[in-house]
mmCIF file of C-alpha atoms in Angstrom:
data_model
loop_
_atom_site.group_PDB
_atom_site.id
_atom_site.type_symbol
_atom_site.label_atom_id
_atom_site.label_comp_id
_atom_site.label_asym_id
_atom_site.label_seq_id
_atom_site.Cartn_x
_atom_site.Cartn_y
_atom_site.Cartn_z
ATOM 1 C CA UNK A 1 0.000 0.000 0.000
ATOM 2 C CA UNK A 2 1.528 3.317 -0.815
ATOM 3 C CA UNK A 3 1.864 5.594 1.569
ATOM 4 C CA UNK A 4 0.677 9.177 2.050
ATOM 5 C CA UNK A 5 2.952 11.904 0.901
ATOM 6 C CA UNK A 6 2.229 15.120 3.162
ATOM 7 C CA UNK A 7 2.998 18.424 2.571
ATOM 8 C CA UNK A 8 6.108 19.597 4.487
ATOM 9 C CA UNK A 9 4.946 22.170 7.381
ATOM 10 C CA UNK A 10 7.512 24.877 6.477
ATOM 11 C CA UNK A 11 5.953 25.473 2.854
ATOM 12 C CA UNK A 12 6.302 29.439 2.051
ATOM 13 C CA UNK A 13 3.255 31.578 2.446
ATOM 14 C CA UNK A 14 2.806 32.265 -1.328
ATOM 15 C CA UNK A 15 2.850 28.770 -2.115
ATOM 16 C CA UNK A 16 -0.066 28.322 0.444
ATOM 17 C CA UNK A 17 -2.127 30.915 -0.792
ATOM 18 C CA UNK A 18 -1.809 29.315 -4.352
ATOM 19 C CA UNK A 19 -3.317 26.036 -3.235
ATOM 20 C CA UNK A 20 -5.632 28.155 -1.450
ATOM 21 C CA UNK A 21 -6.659 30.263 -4.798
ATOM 22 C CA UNK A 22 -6.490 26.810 -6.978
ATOM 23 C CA UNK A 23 -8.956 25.033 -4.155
ATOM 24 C CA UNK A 24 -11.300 28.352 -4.909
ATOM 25 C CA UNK A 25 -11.710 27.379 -8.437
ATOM 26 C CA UNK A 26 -12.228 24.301 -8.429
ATOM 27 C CA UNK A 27 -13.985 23.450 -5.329
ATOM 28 C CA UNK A 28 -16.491 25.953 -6.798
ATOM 29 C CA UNK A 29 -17.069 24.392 -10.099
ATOM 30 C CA UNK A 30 -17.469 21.162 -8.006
ATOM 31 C CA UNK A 31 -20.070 22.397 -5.452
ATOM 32 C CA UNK A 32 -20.876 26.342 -6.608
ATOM 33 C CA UNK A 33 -24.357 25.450 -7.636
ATOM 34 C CA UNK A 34 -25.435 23.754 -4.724
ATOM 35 C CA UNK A 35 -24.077 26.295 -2.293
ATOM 36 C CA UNK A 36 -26.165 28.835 -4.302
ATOM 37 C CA UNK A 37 -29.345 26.369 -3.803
ATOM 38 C CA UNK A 38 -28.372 26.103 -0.488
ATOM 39 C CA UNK A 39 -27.956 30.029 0.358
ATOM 40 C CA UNK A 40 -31.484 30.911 -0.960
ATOM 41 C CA UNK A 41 -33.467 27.977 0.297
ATOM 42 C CA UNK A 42 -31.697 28.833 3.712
ATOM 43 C CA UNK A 43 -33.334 32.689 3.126
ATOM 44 C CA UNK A 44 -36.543 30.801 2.176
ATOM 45 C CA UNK A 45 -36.982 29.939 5.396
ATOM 46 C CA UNK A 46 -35.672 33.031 6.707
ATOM 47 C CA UNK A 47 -36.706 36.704 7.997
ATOM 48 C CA UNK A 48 -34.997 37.701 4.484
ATOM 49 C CA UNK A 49 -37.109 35.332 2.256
ATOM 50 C CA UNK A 50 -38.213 38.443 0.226
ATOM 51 C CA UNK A 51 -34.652 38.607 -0.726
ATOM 52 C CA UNK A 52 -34.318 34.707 -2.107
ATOM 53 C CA UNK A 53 -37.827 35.797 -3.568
ATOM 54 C CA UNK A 54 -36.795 38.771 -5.234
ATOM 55 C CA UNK A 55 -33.508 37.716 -6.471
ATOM 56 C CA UNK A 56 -35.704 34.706 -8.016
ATOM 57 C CA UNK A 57 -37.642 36.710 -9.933
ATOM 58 C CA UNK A 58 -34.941 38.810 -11.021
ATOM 59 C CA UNK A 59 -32.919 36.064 -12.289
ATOM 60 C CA UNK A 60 -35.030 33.677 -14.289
ATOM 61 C CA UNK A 61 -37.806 36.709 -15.098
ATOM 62 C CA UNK A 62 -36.252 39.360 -15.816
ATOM 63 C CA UNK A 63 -32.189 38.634 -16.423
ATOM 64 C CA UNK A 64 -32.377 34.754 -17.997
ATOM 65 C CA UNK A 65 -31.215 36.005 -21.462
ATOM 66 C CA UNK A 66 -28.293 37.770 -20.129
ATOM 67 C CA UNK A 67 -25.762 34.861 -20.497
ATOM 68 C CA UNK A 68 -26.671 34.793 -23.801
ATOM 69 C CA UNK A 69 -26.972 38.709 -24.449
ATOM 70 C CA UNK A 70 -22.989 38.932 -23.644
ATOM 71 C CA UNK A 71 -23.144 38.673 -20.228
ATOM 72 C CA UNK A 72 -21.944 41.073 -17.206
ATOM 73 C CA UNK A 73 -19.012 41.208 -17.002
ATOM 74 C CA UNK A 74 -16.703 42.706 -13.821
ATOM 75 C CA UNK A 75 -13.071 43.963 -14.509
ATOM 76 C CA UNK A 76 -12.994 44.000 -10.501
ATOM 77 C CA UNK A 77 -14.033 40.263 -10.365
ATOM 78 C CA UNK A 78 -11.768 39.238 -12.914
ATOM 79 C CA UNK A 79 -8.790 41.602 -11.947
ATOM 80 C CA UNK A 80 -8.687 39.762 -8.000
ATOM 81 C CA UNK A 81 -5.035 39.256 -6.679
ATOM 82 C CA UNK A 82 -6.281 35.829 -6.017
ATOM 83 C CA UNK A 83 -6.210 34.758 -10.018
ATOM 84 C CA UNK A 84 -2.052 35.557 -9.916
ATOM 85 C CA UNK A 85 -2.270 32.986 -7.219
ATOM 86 C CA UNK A 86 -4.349 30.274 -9.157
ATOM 87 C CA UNK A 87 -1.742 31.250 -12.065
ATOM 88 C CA UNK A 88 1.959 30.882 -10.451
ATOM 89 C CA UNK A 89 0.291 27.930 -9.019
ATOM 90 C CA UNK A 90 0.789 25.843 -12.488
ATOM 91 C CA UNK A 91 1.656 28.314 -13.513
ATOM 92 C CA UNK A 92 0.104 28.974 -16.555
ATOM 93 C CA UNK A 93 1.351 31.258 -19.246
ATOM 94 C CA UNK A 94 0.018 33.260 -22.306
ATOM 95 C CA UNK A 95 2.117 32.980 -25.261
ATOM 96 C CA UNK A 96 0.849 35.667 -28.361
ATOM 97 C CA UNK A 97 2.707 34.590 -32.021
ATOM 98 C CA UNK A 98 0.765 37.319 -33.762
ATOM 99 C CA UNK A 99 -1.296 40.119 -33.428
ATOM 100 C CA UNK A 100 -4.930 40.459 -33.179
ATOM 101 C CA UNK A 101 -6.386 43.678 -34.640
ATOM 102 C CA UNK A 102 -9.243 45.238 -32.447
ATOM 103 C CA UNK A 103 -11.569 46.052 -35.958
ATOM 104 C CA UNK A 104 -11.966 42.415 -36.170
ATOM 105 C CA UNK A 105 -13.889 39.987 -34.163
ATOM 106 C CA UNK A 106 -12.133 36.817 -33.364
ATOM 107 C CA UNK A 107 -13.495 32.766 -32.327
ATOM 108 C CA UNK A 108 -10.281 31.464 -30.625
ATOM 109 C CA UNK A 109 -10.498 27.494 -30.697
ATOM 110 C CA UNK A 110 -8.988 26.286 -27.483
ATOM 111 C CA UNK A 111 -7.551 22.653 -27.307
ATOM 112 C CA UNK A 112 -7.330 20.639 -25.799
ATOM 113 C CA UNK A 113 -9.930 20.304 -22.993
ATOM 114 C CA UNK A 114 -7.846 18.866 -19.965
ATOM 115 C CA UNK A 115 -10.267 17.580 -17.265
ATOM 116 C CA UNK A 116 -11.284 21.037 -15.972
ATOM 117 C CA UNK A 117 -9.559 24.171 -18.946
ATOM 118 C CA UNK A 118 -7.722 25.381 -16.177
ATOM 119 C CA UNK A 119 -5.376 27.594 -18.369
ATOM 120 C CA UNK A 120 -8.373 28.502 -20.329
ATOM 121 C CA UNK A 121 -10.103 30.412 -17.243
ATOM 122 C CA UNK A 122 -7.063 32.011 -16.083
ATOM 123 C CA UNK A 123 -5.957 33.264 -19.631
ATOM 124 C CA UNK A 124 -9.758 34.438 -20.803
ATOM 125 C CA UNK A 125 -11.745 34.482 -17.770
ATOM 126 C CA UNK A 126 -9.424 36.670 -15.578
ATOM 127 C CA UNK A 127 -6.867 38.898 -16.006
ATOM 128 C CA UNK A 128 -3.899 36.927 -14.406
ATOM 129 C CA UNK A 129 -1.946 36.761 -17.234
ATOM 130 C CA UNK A 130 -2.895 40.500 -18.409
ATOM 131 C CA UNK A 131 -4.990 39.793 -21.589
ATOM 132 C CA UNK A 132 -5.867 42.905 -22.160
ATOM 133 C CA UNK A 133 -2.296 44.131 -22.449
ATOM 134 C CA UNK A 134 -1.247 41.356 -24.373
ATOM 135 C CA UNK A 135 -4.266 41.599 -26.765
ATOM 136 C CA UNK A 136 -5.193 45.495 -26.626
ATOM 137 C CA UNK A 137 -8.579 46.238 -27.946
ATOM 138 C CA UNK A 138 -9.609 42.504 -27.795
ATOM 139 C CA UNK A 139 -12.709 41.419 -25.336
ATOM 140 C CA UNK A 140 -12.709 37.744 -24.761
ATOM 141 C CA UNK A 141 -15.736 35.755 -23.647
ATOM 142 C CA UNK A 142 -15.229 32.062 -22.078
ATOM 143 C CA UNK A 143 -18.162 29.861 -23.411
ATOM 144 C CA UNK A 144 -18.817 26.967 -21.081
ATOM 145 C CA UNK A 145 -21.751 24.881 -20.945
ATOM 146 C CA UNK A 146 -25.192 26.759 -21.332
ATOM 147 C CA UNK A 147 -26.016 24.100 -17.900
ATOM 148 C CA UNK A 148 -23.699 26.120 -15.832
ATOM 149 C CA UNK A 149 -25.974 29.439 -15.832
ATOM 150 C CA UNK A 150 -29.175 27.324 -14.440
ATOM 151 C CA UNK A 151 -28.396 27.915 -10.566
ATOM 152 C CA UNK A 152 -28.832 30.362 -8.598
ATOM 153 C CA UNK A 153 -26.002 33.146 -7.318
ATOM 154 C CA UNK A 154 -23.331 30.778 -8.910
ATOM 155 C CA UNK A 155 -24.804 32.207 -12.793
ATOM 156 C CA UNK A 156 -23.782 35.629 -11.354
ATOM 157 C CA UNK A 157 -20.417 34.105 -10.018
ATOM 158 C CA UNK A 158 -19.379 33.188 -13.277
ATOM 159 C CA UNK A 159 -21.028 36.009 -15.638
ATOM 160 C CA UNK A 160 -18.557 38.608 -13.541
ATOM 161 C CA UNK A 161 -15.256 36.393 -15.393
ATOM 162 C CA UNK A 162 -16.722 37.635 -18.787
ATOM 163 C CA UNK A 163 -18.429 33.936 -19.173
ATOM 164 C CA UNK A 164 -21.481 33.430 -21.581
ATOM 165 C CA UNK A 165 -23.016 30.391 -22.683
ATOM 166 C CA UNK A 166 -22.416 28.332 -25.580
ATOM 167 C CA UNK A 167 -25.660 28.458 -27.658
ATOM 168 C CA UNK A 168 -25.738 29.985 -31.200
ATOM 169 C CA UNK A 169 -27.843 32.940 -29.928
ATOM 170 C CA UNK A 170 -24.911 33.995 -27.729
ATOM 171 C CA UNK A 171 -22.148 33.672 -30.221
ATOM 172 C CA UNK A 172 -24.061 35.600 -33.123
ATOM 173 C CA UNK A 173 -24.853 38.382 -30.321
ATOM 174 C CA UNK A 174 -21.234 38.435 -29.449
ATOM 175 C CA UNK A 175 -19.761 38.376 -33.015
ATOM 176 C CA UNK A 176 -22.174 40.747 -34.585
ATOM 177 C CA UNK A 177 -23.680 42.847 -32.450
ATOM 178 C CA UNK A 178 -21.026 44.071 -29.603
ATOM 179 C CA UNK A 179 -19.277 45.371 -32.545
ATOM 180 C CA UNK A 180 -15.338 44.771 -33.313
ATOM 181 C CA UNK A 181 -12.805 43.191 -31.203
ATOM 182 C CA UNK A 182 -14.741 40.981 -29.116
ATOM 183 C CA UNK A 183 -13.878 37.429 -29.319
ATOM 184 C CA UNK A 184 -15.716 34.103 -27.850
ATOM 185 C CA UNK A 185 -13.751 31.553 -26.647
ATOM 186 C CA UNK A 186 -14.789 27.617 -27.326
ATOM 187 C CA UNK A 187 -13.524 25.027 -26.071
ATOM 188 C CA UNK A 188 -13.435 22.821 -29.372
ATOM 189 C CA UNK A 189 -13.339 19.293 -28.047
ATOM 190 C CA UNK A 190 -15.928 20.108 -25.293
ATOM 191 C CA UNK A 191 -16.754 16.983 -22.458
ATOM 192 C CA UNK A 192 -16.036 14.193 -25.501
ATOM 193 C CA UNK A 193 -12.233 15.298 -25.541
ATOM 194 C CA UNK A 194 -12.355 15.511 -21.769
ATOM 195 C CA UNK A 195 -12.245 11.309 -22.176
ATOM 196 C CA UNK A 196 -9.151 11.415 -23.747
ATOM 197 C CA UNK A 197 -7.688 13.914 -20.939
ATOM 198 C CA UNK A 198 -4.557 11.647 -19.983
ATOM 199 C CA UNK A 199 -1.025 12.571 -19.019
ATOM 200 C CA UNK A 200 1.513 12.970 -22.055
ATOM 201 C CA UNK A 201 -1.569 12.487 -24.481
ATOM 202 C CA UNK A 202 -2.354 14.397 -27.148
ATOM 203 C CA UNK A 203 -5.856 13.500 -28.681
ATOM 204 C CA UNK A 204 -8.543 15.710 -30.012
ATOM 205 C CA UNK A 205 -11.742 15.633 -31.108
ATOM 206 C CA UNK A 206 -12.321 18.101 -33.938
ATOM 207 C CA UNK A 207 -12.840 15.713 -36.912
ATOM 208 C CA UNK A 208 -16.715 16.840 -36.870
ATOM 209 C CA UNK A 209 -17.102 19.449 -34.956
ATOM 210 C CA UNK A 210 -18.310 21.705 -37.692
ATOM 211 C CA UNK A 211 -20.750 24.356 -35.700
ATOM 212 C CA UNK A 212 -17.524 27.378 -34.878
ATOM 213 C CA UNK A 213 -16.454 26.924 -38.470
ATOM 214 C CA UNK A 214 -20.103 27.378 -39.595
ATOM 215 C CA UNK A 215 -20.486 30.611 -37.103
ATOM 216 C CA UNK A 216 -16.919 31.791 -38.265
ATOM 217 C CA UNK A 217 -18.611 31.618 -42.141
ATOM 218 C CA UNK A 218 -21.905 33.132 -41.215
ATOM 219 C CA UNK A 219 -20.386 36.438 -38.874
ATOM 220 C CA UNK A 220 -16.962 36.531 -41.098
ATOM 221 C CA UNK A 221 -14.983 36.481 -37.937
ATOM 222 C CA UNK A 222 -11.150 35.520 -38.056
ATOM 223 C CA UNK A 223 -10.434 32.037 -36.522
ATOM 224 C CA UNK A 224 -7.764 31.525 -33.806
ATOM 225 C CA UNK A 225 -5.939 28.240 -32.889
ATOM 226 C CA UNK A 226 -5.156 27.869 -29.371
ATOM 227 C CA UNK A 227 -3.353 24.849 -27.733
ATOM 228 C CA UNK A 228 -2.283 24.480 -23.987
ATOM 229 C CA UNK A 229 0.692 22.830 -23.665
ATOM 230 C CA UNK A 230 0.179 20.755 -20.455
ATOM 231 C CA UNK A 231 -3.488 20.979 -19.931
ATOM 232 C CA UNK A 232 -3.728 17.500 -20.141
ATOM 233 C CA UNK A 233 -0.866 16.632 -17.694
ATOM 234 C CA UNK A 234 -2.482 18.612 -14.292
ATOM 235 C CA UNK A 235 -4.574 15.578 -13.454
ATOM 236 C CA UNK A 236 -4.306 11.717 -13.545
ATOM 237 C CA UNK A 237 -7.337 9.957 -14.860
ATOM 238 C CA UNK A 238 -8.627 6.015 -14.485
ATOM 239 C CA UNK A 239 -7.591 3.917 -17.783
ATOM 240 C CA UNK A 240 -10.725 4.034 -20.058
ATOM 241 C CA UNK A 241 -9.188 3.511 -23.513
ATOM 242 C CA UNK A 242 -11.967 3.366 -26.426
ATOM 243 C CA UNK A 243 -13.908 0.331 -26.680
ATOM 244 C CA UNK A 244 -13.180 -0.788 -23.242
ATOM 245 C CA UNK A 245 -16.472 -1.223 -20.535
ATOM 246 C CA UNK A 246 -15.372 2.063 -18.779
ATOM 247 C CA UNK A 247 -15.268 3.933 -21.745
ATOM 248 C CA UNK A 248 -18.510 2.922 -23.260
ATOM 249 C CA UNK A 249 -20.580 3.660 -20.243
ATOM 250 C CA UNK A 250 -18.628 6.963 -20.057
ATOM 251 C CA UNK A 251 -19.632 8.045 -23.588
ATOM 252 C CA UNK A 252 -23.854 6.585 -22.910
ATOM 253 C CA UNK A 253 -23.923 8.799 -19.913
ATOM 254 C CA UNK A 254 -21.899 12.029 -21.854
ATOM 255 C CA UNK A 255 -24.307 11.418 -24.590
ATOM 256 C CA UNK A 256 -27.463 11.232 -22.176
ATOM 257 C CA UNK A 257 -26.921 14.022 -20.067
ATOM 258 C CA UNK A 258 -24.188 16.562 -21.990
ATOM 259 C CA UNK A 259 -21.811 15.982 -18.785
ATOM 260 C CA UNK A 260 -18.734 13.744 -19.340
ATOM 261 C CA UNK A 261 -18.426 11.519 -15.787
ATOM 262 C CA UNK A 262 -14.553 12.005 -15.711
ATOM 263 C CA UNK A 263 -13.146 9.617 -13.438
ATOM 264 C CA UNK A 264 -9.971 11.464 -12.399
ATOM 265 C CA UNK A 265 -7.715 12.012 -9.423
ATOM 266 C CA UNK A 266 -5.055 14.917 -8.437
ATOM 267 C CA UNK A 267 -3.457 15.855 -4.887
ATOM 268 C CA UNK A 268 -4.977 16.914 -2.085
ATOM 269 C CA UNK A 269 -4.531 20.791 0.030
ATOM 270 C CA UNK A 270 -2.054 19.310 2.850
ATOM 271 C CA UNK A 271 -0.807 15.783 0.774
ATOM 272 C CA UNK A 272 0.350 15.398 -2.209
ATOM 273 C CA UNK A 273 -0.974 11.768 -2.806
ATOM 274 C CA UNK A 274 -4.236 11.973 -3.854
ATOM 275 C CA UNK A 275 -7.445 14.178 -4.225
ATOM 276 C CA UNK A 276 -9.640 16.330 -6.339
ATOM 277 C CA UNK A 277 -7.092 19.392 -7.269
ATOM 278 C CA UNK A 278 -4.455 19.416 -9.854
ATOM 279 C CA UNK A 279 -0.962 18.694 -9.722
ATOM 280 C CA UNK A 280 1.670 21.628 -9.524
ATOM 281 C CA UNK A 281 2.790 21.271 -13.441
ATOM 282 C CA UNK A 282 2.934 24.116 -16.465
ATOM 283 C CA UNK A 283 0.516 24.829 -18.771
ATOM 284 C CA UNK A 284 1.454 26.903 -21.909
ATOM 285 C CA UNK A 285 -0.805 28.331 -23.545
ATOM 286 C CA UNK A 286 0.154 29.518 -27.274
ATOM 287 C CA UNK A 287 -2.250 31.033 -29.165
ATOM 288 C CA UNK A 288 -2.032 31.139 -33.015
ATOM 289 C CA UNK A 289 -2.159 33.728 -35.662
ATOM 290 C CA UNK A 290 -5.660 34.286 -36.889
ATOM 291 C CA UNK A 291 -6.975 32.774 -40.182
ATOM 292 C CA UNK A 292 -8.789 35.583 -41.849
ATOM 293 C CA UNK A 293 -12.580 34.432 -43.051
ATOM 294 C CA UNK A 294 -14.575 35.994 -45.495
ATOM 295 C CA UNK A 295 -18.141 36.387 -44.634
ATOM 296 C CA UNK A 296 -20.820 34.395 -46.076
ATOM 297 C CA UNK A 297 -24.327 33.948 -44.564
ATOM 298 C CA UNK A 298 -25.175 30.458 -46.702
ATOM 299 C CA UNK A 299 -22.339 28.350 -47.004
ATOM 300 C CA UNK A 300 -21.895 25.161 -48.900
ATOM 301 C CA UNK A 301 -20.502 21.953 -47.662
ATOM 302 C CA UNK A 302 -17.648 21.668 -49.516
ATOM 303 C CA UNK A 303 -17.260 25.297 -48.357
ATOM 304 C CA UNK A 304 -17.125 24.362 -44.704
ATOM 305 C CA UNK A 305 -14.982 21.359 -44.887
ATOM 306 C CA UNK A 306 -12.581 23.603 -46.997
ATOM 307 C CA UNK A 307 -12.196 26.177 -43.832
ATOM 308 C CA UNK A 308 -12.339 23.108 -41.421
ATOM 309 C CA UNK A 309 -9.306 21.374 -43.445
ATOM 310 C CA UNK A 310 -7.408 25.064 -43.248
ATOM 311 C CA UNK A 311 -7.708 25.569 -39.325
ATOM 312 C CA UNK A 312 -6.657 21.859 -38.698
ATOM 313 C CA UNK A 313 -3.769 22.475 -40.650
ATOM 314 C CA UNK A 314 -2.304 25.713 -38.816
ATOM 315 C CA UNK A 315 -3.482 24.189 -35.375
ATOM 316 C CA UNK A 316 -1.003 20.801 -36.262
ATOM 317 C CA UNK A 317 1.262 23.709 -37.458
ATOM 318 C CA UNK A 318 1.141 25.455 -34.079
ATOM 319 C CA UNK A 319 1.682 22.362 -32.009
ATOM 320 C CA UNK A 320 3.977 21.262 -34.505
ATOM 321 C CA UNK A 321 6.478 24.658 -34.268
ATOM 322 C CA UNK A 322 5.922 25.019 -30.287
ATOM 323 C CA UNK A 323 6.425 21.503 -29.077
ATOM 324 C CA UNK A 324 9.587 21.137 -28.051
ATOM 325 C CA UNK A 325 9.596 24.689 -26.491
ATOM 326 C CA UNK A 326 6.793 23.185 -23.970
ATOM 327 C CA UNK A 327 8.049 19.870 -22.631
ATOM 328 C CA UNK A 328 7.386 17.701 -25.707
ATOM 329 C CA UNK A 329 9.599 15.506 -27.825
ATOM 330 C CA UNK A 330 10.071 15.476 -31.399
ATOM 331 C CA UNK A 331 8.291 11.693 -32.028
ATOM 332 C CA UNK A 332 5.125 13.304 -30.049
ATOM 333 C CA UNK A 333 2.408 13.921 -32.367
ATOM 334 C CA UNK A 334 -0.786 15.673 -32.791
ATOM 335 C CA UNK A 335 -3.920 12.702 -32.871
ATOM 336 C CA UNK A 336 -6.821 14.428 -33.989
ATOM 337 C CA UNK A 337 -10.619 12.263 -34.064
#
């Protein structure tokens, strides 16, 4: 039996508050929605139950389209101190190859999904690695699952990052009418390429996913390749290679409810043996110079596949040029499904 490997006592402070700001994120994503539940049924039954009633009201009356209407963002929510902590944590880096012009609108394809697009939030979602500088004149919007705006208080959590959901009514709104330089970001590969989220893997799932290079044709925004060198290597997951038992119930259930039931495994806040947050390793991310697309509202097939063909080629190109910058080998390769 292996035994437990606990954190030494005399760790520095910064390195504590890193843990600390990485435990934020993702115990949140793990149990945000039901501590929202929790906080306004408690009210319910409360002195302040006009408050739980109101917001209520508020929220799935009056403000339900907002995640799809570009969202509200908070440059004080997404500027916190505590994001440089999740960041040196990894750390996590933002590497720009080109420019992006601010009179363009922009859908950045981020791969690959890792178990939890940690280096997508901190890049997109906050300002830890200073976006904004990096990119000047470019507003990026993290699209995650349209699932995650359903409960209550944690929707307004995540709408301060910049966060909208993924439907097409939210990326047309975003693309055509905030006017230029604002940018979605989709996560390509969504909870299908989460399956394939092993250490020293490289395996995408792009083959068919047609939908951002239909929305790219229809808005005649520029498409970005993004890949995150290490996203896969933060966590450990249980062997499920295709076709096996593991991996077939996996894919029902992903299929069934939209949710991929990763079975995966990290460290834990005070040993480093097991547990539900990731392990201290880098994550690059290197973001590609934009493919320029000429707008066209009714695109054909061959069309599409054309554009598709073109973005897989520069993103094997970026991984291709970068990969032995980032901790890979020459023999690695780019597997895309």
């Amino acid at each position: 039996m292996a035994m437990i490997e606990f954190a030494p006592i005399s760790i520095p402070l910064h390195r504590r508050l890193e843990t600390a700001a990485v435990a934020l994120y993702y115990y949140s994503f793990f149990f945000g929605a039901l501590i929202g539940f929790l906080i306004i049924i408690g009210l319910l039954y409360t002195w302040l139950y006009p408050v739980a009633l109101l917001y209520l009201a508020w929220a799935y009356l009056f403000d339900s389209g907002t995640p799809s209407h570009g969202g509200r963002r908070s440059a004080f929510m997404r500027k916190l101190r505590v994001w440089k902590y999740f960041r040196d944590y990894f750390p996590i880096s933002l590497i720009k190859t080109a420019e992006l012009d601010p009179q363009k609108n922009y859908i950045l394809g981020y791969h690959p999904h890792g178990i939890l697009c940690a280096g997508a939030f901190c890049n997109f979602a906050t300002e830890a690695t200073d976006f904004s500088e990096v990119f000047p004149g470019i507003t990026p919007h993290l699209l995650p699952l349209m699932a995650l705006f359903r409960p209550p208080l944690f929707r307004d959590y995540i709408m301060s990052s910049g966060m909208c959901n993924v439907t097409r009514e939210s990326c047309e709104y975003i693309l055509t009418e905030k006017g230029p330089g604002n940018s979605i970001v989709i996560v390509v590969g969504g909870a299908t390429e989460s399956l394939d989220a092993h250490p020293g893997l490289n395996i995408l799932t792009l083959k068919k996913r047609y939908g951002f290079i239909k929305l790219a044709l229809k808005t005649g925004s520029s498409l970005v390749p993004i890949y995150a060198f290490g996203e896969n290597d933060v966590f450990n997951q249980v062997s499920n290679p295709r076709g096996s038992m593991l991996r077939k119930i996996q894919t029902k259930i992903q299929k069934t409810v939209a949710f991929a039931p990763v079975l995966f495994y990290g460290r834990g806040i005070f040993q480093y043996t097991f547990g539900m947050l990731p392990h201290r390793k880098p994550i690059n991310v290197v973001v590609g110079a934009p493919i320029d697309v000429t707008k066209n509202e009714d695109p054909t097939k061959d069309e599409i596949q054309e554009l598709h063909d073109k973005y897989e080629e520069k993103l094997i190109e970026l991984f291709e040029e970068n990969k032995l910058k980032y901790g890979l080998n020459e023999e690695d390769k780019l597997e895309i499904l």
